[in-house]
Short mmCIF file of C-alpha atoms in Angstrom, two decimals:
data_model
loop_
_atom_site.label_atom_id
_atom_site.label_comp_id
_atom_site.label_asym_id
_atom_site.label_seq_id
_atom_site.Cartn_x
_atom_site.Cartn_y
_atom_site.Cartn_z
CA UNK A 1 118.68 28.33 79.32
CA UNK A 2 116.63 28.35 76.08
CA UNK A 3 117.96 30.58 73.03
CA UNK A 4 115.43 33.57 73.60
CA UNK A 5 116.29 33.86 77.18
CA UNK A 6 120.32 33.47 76.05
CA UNK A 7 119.51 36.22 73.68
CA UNK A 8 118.30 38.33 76.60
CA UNK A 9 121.33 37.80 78.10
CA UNK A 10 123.42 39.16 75.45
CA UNK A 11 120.96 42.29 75.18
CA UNK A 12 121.21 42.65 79.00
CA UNK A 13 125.11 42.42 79.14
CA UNK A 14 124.88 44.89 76.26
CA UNK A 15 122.85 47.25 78.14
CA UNK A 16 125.01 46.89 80.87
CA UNK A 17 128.12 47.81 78.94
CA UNK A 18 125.82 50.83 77.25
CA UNK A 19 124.60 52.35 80.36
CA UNK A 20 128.20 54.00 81.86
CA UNK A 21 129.29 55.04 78.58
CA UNK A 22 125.73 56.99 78.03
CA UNK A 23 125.91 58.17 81.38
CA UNK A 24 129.42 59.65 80.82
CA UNK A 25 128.28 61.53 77.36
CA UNK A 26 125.46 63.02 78.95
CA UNK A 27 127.83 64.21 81.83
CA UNK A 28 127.97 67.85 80.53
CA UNK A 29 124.47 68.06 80.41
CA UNK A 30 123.05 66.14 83.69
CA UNK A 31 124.49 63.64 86.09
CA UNK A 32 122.61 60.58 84.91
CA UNK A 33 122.80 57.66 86.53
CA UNK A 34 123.70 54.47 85.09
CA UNK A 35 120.67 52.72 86.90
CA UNK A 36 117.96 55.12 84.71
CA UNK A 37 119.85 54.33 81.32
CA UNK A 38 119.74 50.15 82.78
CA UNK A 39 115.88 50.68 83.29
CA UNK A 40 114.82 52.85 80.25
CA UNK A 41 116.61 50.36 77.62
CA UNK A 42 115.41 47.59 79.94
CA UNK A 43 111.96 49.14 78.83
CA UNK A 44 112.76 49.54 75.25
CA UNK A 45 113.70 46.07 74.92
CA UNK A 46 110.89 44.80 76.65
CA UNK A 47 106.98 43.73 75.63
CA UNK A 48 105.58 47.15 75.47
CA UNK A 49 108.09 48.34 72.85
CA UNK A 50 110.54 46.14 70.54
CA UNK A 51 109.60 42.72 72.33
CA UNK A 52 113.20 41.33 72.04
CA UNK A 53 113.57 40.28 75.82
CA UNK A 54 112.00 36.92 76.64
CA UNK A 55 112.88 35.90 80.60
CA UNK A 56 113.02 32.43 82.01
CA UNK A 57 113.62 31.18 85.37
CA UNK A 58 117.09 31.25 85.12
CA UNK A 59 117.13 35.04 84.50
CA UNK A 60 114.28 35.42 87.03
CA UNK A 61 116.86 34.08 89.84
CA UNK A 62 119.89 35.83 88.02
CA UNK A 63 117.84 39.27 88.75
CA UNK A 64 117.14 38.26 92.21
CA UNK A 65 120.46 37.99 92.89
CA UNK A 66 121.48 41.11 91.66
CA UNK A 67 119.01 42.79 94.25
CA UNK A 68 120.45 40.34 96.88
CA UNK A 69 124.26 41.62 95.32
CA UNK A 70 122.75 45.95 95.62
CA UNK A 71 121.42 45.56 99.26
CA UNK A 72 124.21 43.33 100.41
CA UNK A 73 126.79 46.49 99.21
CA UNK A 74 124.69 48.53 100.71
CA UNK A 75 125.47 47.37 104.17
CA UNK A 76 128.86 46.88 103.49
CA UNK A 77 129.27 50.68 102.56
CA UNK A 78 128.14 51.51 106.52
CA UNK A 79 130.92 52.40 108.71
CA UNK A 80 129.80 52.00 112.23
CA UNK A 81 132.67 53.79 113.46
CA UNK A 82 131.83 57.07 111.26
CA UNK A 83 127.87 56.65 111.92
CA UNK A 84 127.54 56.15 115.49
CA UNK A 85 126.23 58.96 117.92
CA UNK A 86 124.59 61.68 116.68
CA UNK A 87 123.86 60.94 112.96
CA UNK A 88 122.49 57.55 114.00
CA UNK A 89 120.34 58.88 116.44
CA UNK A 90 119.20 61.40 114.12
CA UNK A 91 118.86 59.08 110.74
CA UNK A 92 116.59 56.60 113.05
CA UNK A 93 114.43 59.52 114.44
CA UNK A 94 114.11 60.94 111.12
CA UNK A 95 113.26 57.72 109.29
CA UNK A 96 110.45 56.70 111.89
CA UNK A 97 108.88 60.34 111.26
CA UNK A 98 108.78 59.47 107.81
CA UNK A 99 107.33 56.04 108.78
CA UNK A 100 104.77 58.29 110.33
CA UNK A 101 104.45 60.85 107.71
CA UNK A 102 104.15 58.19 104.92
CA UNK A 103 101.02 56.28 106.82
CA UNK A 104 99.09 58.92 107.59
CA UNK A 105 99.92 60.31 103.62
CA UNK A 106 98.99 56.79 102.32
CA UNK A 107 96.05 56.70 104.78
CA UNK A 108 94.64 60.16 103.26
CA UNK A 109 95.03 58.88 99.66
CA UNK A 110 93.58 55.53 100.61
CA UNK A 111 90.23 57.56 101.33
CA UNK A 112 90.25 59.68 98.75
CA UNK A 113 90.17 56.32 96.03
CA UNK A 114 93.71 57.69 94.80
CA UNK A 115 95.65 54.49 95.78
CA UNK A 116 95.00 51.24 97.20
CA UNK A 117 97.64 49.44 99.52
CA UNK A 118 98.33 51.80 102.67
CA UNK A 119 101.30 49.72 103.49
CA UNK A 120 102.57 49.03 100.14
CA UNK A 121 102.46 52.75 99.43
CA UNK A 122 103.09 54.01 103.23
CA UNK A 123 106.44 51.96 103.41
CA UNK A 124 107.57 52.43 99.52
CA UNK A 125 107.63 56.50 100.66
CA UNK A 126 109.85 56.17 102.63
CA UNK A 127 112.91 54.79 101.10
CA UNK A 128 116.47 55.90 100.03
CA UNK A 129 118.16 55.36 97.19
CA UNK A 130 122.23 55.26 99.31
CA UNK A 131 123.55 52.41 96.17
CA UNK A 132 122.17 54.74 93.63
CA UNK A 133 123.53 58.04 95.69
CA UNK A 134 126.82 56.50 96.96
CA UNK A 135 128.61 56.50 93.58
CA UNK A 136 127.38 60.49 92.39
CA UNK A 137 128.24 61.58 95.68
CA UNK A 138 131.48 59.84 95.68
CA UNK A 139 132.20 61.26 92.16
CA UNK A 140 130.90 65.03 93.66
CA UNK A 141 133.66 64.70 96.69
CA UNK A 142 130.77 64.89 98.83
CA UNK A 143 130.90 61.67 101.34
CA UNK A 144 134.22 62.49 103.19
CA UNK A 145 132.08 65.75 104.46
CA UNK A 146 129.93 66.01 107.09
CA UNK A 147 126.88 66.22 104.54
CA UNK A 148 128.22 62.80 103.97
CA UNK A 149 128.59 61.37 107.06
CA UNK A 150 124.63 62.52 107.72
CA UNK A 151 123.39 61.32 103.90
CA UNK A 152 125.18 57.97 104.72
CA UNK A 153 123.13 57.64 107.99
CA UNK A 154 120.02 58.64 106.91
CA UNK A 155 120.10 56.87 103.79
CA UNK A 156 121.29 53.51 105.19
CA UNK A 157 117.87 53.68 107.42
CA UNK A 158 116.17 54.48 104.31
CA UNK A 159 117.11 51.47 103.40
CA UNK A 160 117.28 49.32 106.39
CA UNK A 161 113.99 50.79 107.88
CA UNK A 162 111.64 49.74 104.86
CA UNK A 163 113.82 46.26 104.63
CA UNK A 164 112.36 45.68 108.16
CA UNK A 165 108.85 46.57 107.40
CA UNK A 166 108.29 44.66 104.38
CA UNK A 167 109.42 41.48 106.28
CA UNK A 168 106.87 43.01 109.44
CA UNK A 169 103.97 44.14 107.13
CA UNK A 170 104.34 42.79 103.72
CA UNK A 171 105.38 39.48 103.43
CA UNK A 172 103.92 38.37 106.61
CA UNK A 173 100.43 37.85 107.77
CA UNK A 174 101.20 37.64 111.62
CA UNK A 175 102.81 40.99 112.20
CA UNK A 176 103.21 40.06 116.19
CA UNK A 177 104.55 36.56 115.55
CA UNK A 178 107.39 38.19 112.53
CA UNK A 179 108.45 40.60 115.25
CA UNK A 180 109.49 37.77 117.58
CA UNK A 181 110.77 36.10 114.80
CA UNK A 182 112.75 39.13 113.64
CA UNK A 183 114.31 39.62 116.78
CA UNK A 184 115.56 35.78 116.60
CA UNK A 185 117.39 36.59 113.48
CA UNK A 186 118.76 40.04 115.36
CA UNK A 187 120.35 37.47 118.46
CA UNK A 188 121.88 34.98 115.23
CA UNK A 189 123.03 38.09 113.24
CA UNK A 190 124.93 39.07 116.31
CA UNK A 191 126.41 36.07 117.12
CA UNK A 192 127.86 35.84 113.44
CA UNK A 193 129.09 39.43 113.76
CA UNK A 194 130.75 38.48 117.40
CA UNK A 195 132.32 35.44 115.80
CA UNK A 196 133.17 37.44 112.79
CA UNK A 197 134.72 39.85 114.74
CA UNK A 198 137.20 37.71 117.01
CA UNK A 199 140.74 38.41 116.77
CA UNK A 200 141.92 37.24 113.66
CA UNK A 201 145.21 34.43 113.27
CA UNK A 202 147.88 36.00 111.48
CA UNK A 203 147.81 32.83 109.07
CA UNK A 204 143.98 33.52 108.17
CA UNK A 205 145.37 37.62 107.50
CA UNK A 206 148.29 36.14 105.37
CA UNK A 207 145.85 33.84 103.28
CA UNK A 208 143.57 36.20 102.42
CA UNK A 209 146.28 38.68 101.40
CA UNK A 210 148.09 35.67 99.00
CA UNK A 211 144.75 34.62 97.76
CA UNK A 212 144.03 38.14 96.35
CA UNK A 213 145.87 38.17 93.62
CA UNK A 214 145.08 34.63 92.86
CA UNK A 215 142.22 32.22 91.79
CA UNK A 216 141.50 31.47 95.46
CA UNK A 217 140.05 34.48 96.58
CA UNK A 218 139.41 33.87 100.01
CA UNK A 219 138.21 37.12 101.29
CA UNK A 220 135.43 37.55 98.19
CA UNK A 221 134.21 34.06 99.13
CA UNK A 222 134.11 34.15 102.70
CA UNK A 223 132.02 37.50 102.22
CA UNK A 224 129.61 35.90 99.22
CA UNK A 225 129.54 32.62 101.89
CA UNK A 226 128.31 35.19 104.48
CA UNK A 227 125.99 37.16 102.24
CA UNK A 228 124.25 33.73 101.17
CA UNK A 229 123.93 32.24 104.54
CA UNK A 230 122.40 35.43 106.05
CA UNK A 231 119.80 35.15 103.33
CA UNK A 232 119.34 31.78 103.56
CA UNK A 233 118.82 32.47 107.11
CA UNK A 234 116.28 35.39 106.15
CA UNK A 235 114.54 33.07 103.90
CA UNK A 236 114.28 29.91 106.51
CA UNK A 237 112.79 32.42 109.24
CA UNK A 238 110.03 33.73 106.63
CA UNK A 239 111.71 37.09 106.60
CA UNK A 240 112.55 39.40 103.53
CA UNK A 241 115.73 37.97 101.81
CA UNK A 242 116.91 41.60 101.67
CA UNK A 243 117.01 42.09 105.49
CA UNK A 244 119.51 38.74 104.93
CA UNK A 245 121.68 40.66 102.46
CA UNK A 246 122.01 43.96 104.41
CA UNK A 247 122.82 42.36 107.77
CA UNK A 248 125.52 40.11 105.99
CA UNK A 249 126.93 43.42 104.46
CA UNK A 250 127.37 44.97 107.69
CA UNK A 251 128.72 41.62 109.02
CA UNK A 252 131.24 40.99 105.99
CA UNK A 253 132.66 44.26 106.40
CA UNK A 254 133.22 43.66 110.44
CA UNK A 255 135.13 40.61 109.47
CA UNK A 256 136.92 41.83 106.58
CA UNK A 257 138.61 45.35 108.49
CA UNK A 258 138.87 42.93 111.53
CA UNK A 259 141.04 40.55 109.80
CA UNK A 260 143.51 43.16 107.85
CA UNK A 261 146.75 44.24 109.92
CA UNK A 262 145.52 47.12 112.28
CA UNK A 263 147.44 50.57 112.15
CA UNK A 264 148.54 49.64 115.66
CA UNK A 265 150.21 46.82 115.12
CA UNK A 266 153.65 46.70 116.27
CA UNK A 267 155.93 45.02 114.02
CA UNK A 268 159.26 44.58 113.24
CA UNK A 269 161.04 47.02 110.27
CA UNK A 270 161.37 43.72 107.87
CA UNK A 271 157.66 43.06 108.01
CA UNK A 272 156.34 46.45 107.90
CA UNK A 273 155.49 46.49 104.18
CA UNK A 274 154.10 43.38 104.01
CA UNK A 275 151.92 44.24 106.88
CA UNK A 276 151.18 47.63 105.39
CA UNK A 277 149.60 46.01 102.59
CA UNK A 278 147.37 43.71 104.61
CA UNK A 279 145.85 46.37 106.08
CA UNK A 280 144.14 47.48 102.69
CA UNK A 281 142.79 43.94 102.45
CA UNK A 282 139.36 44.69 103.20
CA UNK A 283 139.41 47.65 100.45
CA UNK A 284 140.79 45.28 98.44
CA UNK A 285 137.98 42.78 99.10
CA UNK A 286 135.59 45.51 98.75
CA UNK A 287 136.55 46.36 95.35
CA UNK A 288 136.42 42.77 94.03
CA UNK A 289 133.32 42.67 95.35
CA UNK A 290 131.60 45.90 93.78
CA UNK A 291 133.20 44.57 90.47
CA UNK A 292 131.16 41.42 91.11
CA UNK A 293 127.99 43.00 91.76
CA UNK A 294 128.40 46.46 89.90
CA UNK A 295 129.94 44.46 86.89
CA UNK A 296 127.48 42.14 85.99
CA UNK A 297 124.75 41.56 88.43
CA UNK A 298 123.02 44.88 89.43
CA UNK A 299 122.81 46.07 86.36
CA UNK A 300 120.97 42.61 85.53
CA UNK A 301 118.54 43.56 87.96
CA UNK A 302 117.54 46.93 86.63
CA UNK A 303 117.75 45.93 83.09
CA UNK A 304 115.05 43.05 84.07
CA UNK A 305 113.36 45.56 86.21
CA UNK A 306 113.10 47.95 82.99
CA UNK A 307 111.50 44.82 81.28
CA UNK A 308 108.76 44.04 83.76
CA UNK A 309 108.14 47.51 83.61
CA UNK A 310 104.41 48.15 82.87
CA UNK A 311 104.47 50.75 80.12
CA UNK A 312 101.17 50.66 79.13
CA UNK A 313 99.59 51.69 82.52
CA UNK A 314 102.04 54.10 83.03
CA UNK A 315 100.57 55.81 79.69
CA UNK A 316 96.90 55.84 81.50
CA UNK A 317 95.91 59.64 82.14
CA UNK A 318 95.85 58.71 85.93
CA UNK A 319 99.40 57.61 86.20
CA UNK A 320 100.79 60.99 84.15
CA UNK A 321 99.43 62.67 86.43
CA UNK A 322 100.40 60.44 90.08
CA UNK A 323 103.89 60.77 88.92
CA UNK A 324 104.67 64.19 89.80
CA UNK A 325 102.31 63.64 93.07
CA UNK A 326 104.60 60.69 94.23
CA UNK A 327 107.73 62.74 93.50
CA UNK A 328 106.16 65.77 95.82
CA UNK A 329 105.45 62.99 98.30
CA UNK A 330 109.39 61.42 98.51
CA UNK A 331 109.93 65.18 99.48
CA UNK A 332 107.34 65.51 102.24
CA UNK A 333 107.97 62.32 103.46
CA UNK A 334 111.69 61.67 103.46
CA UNK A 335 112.72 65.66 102.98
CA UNK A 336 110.63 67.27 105.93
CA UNK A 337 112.61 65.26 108.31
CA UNK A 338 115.86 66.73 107.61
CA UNK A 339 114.77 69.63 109.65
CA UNK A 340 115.68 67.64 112.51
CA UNK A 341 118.98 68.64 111.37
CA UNK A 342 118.98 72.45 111.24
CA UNK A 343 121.22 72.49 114.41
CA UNK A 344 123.65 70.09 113.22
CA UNK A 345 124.14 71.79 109.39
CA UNK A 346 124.08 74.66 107.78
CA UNK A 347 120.30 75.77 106.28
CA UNK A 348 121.59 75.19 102.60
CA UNK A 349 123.26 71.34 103.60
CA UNK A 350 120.12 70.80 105.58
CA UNK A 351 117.81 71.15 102.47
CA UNK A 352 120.38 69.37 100.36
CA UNK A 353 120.22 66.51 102.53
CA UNK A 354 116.30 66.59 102.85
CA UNK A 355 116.63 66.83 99.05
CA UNK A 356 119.37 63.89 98.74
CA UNK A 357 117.39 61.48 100.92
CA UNK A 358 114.13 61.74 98.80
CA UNK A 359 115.78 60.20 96.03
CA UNK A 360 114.18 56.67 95.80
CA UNK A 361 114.05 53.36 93.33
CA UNK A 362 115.68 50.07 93.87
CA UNK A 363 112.88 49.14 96.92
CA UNK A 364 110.73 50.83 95.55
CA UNK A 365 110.82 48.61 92.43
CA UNK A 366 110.38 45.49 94.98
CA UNK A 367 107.71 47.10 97.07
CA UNK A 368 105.54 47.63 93.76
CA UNK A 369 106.00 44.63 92.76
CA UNK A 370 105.06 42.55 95.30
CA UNK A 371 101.88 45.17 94.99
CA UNK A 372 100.78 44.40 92.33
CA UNK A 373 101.92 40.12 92.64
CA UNK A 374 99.36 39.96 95.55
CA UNK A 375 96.61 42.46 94.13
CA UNK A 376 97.30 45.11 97.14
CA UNK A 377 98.76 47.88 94.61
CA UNK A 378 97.16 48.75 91.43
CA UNK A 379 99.04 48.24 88.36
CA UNK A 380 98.95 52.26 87.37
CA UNK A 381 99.87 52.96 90.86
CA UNK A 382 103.22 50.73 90.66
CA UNK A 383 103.89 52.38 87.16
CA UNK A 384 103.61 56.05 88.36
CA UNK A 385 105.67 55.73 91.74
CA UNK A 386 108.40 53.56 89.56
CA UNK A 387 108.45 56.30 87.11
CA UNK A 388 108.56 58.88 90.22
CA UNK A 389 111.35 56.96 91.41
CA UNK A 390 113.21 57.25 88.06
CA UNK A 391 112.54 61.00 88.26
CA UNK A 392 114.05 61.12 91.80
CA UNK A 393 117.39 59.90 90.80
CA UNK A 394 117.69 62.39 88.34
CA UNK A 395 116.10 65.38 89.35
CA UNK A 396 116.86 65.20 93.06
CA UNK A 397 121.10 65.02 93.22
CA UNK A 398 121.39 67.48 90.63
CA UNK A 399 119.59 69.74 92.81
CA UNK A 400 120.83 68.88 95.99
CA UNK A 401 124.21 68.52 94.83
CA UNK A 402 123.99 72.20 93.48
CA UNK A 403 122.07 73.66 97.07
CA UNK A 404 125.62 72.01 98.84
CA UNK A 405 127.75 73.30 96.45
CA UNK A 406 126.14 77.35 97.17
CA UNK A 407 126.66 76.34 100.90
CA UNK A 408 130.27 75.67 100.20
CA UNK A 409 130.78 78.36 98.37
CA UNK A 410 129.13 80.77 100.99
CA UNK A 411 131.58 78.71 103.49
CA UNK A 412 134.48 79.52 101.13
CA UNK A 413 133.60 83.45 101.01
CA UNK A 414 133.51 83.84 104.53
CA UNK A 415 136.72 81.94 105.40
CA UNK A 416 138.68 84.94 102.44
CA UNK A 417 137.07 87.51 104.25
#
């Protein structure tokens, strides 16, 4: 690494360090996310304003991994067990109307000379922001409700979905031959999961539980030796990496809750605390593991994200004015669907979950760059559904959040009377 790219580093880090202390001062104002504050000073610092950030390869990969690190949490943040039925069904319906929605949007604006790209822009409308969301609703005391349980859903195929897409209509130029393909990788990823999900030795549960609080670290690694292979995987079968990370953190969380002490078991009274405590292995792991990505790697991404970010078409007349248009479109696109949901929630959770679930960015920022990389998005294009995207994460919780809390409220008033 050369000095101006380890003098990005240091500004990055900074940044990183920055972003949840600004976030926290501007908490009595707005809930701001830490990922806008990584972006924005990602932009100041980059070649369209004080030109201190220089990148090399090494920060290039570094970045990459920190996407890898965002949509491998993702999956790991799925429960299956809370998911499964109804809000599955629902999220999956819902995301394919969108799917629909978005093409025949992105079709519409194709003719009109608005946009170039249907797919780019068709697939990039229909994403969920769930690793930007998880943490605000988590803060809000919204995800152990049964908003929650339906925002999870829907906003883990609103990530998922587009995953699969770009590696079916993006990055591939045989979409027939990458569906056979992609179903290939669905048998392997299985067979890991069944593997990862055998019953566990006791010596393996003991192990990881000693090497927790020490420099081995055996469940973090197993998980990272998952979350690489499943890439690697991706990678080898000409798929999206990100399809790799998502599937391995689905499968790392299978193997981690498989391989702490179930509430079940039946043990003896002199082992019961030391059991009890392998049981919260895999939260354990978890944590480790968000420190590892949410520490130092994520944040890497969307600070290098901020410094790609093309500043100067986003100040073209054109682009001011797409930005509120894509913004409107998250909400016809991912928000109309949650009407599919007016029998499952009340009226005011079902608009804050159409609301929640329009919030885009991190695939977004991927989508529009690959774009513009292979000339299929226009530059001022990328810039104004970026900066919509930025908007969304803002804008959209506060509001949603808000529309949930009236419902509770009106909940609350009716259980006094």
């Amino acid at each position: 690494m050369n000095a101006d790219a380890l003098r990005t580093l240091v500004l990055i880090v900074t940044i990183a360090a920055l972003s949840p202390i600004v976030s926290d001062l501007a908490r009595r104002y707005t809930r701001l996310p830490g990922v806008v504050v990584e972006i924005v000073l990602g932009i100041v610092i980059g070649p369209h304003v004080l030109g201190w950030a220089h990148l090399d390869d090494v920060l290039d990969v570094l970045a990459e991994m920190g996407l890898v690190f965002l949509i491998f949490l993702a999956g790991f943040e799925i429960e299956p067990q809370r998911v499964k039925g109804r809000p599955l069904q629902l999220a999956v319906t819902g995301w394919l109307i969108s799917l629909a929605l978005g093409i025949g949007v992105a079709t519409v604006l194709h003719a009109l000379d608005v946009t170039s790209g249907v797919r780019f822009v068709a697939i990039a409308l229909t994403t969920t922001a769930i690793g930007t969301l998880l943490p605000i609703l988590g803060d809000a005391g919204v995800l152990p409700t049964r908003l929650g349980t339906y925002v999870l859903a829907g906003g883990a195929m609103g990530e998922l979905g587009p995953i699969v897409a770009i590696s079916v209509a993006l990055t591939s130029d045989h979409p027939a031959r990458t569906v056979g393909v992609l179903v290939l990788f669905g048998v392997l990823v299985a067979v890991v999961a069944w593997v990862a999900t055998r019953p566990a030795l006791p010596r393996t549960i003991d192990l990881i539980g000693r090497t927790l609080h020490s420099s081995g670290q055996l469940g973090v690694r197993i998980s990272v030796l998952l979350c690489v292979l499943l890439v690697w995987l991706a990678q080898r079968f000409d798929l999206d990496v990100l399809l790799g990370a998502f599937a391995a953190g689905m499968v790392a969380r299978l193997f981690l809750v498989n391989h702490s002490a179930g509430p079940n078991v039946e043990v003896a009274p002199s082992v019961e605390v030391g059991l009890h405590a392998q049981r919260e292995h895999h939260q354990e792991v978890q944590q480790r593991l968000e420190a590892l990505g949410f520490g130092f790697f994520i944040p890497l991404f969307f600070v290098v994200s901020g410094v790609r970010f093309d500043l100067a078409a986003l100040g073209h007349a054109t682009a001011l004015v797409k930005l509120p248009m894509f913004v409107a479109l998250f909400l016809v696109v991912r928000g109309l669907p949650a009407l599919l949901y007016r029998k499952d929630l009340p009226r005011l959770d079902m608009i804050s979950l159409g609301l929640l679930q329009s919030a885009a960015l991190p695939l977004l920022v991927v989508i529009t760059g690959v774009g513009v990389a292979t000339g299929q998005m226009r530059p001022d294009n990328a810039a104004a559904m970026v900066g919509a995207g930025l908007l969304s994460v803002v804008v959209l919780p506060i509001v949603g959040l808000a529309v949930h809390q009236r419902a509770a409220d009106a909940a609350q008033s009716i259980d006094h009377r």
